[in-house]
mmCIF file of C-alpha atoms in Angstrom:
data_model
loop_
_atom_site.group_PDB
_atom_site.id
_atom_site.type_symbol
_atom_site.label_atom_id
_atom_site.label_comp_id
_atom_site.label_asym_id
_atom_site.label_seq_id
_atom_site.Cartn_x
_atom_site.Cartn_y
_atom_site.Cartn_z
ATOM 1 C CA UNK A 44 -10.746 5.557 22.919
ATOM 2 C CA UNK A 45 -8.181 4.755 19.872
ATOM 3 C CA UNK A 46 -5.282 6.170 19.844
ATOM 4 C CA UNK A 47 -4.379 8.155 16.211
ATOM 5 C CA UNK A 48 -1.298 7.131 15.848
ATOM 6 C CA UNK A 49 -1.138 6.206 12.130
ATOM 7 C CA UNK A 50 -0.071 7.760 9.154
ATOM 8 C CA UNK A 51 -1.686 6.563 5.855
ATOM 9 C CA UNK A 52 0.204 6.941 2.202
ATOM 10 C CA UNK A 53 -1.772 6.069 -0.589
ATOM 11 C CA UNK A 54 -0.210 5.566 -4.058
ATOM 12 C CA UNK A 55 -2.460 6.674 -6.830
ATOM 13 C CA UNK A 56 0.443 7.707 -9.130
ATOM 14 C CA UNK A 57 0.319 4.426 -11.586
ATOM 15 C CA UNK A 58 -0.512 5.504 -15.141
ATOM 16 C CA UNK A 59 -2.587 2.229 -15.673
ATOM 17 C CA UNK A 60 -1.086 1.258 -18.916
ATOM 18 C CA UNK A 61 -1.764 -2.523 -17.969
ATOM 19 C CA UNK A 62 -4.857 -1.693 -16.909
ATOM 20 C CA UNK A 63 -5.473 -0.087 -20.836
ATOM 21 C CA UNK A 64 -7.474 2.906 -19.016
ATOM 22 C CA UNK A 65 -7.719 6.251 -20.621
ATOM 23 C CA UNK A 66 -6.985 7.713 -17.692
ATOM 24 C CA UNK A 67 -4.165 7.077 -14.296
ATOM 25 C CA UNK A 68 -5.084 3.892 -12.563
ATOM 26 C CA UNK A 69 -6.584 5.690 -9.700
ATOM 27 C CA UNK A 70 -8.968 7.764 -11.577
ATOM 28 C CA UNK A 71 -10.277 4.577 -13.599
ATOM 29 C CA UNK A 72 -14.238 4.967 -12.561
ATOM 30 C CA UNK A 73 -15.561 2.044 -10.468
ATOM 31 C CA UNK A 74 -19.778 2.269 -9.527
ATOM 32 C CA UNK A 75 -19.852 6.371 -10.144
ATOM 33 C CA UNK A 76 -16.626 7.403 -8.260
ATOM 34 C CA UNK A 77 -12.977 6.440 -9.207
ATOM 35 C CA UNK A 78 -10.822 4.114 -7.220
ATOM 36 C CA UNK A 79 -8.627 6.630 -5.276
ATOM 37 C CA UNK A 80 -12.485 8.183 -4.070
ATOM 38 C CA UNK A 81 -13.305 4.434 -2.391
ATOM 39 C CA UNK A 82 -10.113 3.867 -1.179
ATOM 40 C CA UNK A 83 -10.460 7.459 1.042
ATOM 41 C CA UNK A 84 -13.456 6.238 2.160
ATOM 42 C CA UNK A 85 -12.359 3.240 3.612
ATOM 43 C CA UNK A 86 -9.209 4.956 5.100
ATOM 44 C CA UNK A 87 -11.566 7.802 6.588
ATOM 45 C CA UNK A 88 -13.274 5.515 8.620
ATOM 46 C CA UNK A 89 -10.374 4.137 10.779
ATOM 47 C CA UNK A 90 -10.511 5.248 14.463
ATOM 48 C CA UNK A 91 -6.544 5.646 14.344
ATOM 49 C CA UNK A 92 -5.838 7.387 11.412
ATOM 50 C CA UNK A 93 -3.619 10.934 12.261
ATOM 51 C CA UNK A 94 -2.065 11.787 9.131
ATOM 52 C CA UNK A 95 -2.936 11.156 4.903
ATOM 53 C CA UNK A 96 -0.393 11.488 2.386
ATOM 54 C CA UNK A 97 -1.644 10.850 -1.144
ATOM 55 C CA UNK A 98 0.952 10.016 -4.492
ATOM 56 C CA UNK A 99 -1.062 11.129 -7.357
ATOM 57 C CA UNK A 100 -0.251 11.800 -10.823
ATOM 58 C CA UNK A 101 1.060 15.657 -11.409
ATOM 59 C CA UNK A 102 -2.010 15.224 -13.904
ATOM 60 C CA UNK A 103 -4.164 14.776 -11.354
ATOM 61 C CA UNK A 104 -3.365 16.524 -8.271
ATOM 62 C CA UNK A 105 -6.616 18.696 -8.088
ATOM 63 C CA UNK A 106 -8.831 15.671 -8.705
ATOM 64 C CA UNK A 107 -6.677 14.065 -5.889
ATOM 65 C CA UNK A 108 -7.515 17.001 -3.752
ATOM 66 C CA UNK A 109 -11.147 17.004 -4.879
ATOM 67 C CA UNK A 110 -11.601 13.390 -3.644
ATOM 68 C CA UNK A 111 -9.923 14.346 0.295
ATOM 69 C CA UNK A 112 -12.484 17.093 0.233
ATOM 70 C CA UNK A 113 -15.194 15.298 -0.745
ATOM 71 C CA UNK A 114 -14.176 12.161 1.426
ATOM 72 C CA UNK A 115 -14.371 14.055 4.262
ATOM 73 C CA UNK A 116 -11.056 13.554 6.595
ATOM 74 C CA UNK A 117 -10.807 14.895 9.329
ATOM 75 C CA UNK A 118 -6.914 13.766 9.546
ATOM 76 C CA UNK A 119 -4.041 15.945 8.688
ATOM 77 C CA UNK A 120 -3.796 15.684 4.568
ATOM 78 C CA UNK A 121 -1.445 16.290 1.868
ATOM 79 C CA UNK A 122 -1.879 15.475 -2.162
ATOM 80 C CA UNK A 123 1.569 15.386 -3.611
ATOM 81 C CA UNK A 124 2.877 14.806 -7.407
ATOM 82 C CA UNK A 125 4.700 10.939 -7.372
ATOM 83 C CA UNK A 126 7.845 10.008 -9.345
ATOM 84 C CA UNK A 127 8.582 7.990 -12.413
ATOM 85 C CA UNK A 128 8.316 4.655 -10.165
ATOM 86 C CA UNK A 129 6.612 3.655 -7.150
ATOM 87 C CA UNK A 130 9.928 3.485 -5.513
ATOM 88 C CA UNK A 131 10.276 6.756 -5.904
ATOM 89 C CA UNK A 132 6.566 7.793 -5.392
ATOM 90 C CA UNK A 133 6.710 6.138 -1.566
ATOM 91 C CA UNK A 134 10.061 7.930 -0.810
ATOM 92 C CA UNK A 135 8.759 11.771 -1.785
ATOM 93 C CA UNK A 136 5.830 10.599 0.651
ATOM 94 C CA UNK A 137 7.763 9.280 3.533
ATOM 95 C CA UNK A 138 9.563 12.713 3.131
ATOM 96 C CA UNK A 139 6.272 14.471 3.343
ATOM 97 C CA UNK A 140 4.991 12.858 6.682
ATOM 98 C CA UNK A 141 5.321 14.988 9.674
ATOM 99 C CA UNK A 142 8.316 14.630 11.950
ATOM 100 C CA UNK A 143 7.665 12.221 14.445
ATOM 101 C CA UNK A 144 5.441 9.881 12.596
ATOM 102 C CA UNK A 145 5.787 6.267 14.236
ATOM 103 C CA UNK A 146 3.587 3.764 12.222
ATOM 104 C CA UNK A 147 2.839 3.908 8.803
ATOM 105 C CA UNK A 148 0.750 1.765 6.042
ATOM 106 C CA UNK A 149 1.414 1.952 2.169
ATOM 107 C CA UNK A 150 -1.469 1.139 -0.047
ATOM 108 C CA UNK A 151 -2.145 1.202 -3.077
ATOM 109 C CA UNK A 152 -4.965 2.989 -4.239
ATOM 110 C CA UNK A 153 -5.743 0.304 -7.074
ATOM 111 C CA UNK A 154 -6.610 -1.547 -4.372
ATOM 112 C CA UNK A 155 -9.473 0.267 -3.418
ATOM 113 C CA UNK A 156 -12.376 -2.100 -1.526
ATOM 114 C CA UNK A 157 -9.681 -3.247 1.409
ATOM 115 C CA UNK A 158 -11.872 -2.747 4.317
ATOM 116 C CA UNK A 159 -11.230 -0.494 7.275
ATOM 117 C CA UNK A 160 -10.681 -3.423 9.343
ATOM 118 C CA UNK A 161 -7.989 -4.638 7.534
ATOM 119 C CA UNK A 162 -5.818 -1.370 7.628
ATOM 120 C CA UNK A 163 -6.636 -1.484 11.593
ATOM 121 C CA UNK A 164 -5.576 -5.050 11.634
ATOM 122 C CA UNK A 165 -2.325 -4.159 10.191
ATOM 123 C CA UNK A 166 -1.743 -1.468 11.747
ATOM 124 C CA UNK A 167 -2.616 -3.050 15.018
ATOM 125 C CA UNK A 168 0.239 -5.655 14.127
ATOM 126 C CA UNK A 169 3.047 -3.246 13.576
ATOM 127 C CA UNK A 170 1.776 -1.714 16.938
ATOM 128 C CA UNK A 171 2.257 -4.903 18.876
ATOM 129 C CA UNK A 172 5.037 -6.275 17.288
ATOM 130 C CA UNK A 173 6.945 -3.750 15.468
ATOM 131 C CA UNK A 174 7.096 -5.411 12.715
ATOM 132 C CA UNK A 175 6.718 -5.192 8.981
ATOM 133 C CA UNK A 176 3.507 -6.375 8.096
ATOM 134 C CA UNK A 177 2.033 -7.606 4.974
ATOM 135 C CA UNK A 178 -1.970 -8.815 4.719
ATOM 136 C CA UNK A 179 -1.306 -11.991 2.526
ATOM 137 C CA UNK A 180 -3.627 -14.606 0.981
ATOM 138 C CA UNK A 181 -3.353 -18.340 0.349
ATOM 139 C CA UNK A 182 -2.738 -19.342 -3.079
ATOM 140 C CA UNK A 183 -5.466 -21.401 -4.533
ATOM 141 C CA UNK A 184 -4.692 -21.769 -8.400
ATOM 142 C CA UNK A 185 -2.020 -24.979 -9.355
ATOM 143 C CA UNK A 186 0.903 -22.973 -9.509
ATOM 144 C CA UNK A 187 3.747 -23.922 -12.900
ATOM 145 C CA UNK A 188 7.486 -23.167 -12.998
ATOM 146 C CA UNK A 189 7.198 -22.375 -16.358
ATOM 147 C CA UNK A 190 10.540 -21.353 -18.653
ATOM 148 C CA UNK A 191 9.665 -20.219 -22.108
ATOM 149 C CA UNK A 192 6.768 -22.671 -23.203
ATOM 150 C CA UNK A 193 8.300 -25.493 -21.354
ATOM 151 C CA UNK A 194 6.281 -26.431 -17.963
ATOM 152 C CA UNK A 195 9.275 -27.543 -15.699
ATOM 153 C CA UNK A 196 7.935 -28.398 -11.926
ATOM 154 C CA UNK A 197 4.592 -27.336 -10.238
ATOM 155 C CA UNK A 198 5.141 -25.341 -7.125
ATOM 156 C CA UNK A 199 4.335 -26.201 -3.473
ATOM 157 C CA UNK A 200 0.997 -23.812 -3.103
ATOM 158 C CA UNK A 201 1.305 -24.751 0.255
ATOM 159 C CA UNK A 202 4.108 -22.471 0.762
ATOM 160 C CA UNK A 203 2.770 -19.437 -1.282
ATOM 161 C CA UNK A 204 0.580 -16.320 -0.292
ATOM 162 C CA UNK A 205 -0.415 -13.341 -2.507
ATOM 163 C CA UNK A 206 0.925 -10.304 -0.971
ATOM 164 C CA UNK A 207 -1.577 -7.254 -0.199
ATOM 165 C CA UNK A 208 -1.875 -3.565 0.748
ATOM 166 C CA UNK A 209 -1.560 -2.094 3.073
ATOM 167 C CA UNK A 210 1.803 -3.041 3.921
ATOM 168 C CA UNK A 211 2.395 -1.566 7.820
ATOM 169 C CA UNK A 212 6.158 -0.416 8.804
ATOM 170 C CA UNK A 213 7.929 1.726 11.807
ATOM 171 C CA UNK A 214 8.093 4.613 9.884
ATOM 172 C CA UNK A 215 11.802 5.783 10.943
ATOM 173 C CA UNK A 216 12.907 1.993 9.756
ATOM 174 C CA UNK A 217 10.868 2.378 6.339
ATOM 175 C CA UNK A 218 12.463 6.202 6.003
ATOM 176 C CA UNK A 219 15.898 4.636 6.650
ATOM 177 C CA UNK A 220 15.000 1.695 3.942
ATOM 178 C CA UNK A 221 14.428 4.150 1.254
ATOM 179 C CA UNK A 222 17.390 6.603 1.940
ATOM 180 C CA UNK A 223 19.347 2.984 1.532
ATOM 181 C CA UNK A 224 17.854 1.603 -0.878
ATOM 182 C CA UNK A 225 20.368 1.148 -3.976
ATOM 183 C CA UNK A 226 18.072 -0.755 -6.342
ATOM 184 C CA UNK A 227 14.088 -0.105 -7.504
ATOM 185 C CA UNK A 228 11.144 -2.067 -5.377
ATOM 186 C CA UNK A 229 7.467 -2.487 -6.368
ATOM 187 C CA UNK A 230 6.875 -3.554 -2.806
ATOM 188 C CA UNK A 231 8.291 -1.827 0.179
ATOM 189 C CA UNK A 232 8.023 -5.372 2.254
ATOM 190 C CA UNK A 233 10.700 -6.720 -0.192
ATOM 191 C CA UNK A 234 12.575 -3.879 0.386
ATOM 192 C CA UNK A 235 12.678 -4.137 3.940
ATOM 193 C CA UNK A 236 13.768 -7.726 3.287
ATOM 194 C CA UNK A 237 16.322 -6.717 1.560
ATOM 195 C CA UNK A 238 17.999 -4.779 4.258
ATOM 196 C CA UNK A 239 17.749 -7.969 6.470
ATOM 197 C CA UNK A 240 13.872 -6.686 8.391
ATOM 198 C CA UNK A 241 11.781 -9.429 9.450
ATOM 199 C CA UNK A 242 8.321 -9.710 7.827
ATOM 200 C CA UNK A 243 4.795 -10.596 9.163
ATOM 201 C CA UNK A 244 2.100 -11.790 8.004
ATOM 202 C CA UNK A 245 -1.707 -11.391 8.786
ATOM 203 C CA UNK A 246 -4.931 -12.568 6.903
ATOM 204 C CA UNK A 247 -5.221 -10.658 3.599
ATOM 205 C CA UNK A 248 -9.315 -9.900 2.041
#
């Protein structure tokens, strides 16, 4: 029998300018739902999963709370408005987990097909290890250092990966992170390698 011992934030907060939606990233419609909607589903079905915090837009909070319902979960939930950044959208939901949370994985809800194995798989790493963990895949494109329009080297691919989410932490040493954290982070793995944390790595999708 698994244990529920994990504690799931998803950010769904982005406003999706890059993305040139009409609407917040997570609510962008993908095959008759929206992205936040399939990313639920996939969180819903792990076996460990004890507590859901979801970022979303202050825009959006009922249609955040419409998707949980719909979804299903039967873990403890929460839908709460996210900051300016996702710096600051992570930290109001590390405040928001219950007291005594151990494990937690960040993801963003943009990313919204990762599989149920892989939060298990990274969650099952920070479990074992207690480490950071970041699902990370090789680099296959030729990769330039490029400065203005002048091509100066090509990179080492060898030693690349493209990070993924869900990042997995020890939730007291990613709660400590933020309350330290002097400087803005898209990624809450850099920001735990900023304070000197040792990062792992495990096959990405």
């Amino acid at each position: 029998m698994s244990v529920r011992d994990v504690a799931v934030v998803v950010v769904a907060a982005g406003s999706g300018e890059r993305l040139g939606a009409a609407v917040p990233k997570a609510f962008a419609p993908l095959f008759g739902s929206h992205l936040l909607s399939h990313a639920l589903r996939q969180i819903a079905a792990m076996p460990s999963l004890a507590n859901l915090v979801v970022v979303a837009p202050a825009s959006h909070l009922q249609e955040a709370k419409d998707a949980v319902v719909t979804t299903g979960l039967e873990a403890t939930t929460q839908v709460i408005a996210g900051g300016t950044t996702r710096h600051e959208s992570v930290a109001a939901a590390m405040r928001a987990l219950p007291e005594g949370t151990s494990l937690v994985l960040i993801h963003d809800a943009a990313r919204a097909l990762a599989s149920t194995e892989l939060f298990e798989r990274v969650a099952t790493s920070v479990r074992d290890t207690g480490l950071t963990t970041v699902p990370v895949m090789p680099i296959v494109d030729t990769v330039k250092r490029v400065e203005g329009e002048q091509v100066l080297e090509t990179v080492d691919r060898a030693f690349l990966g493209a990070a993924q989410t869900p990042q997995g932490f020890q939730a007291v040493d990613l709660q400590a992170a933020h309350q330290a954290a002097t400087e803005q982070f898209t990624d809450d793995a850099a920001l735990m390698q900023s304070l000197g944390a040792q990062v792992r790595r495990v096959d990405g999708e």
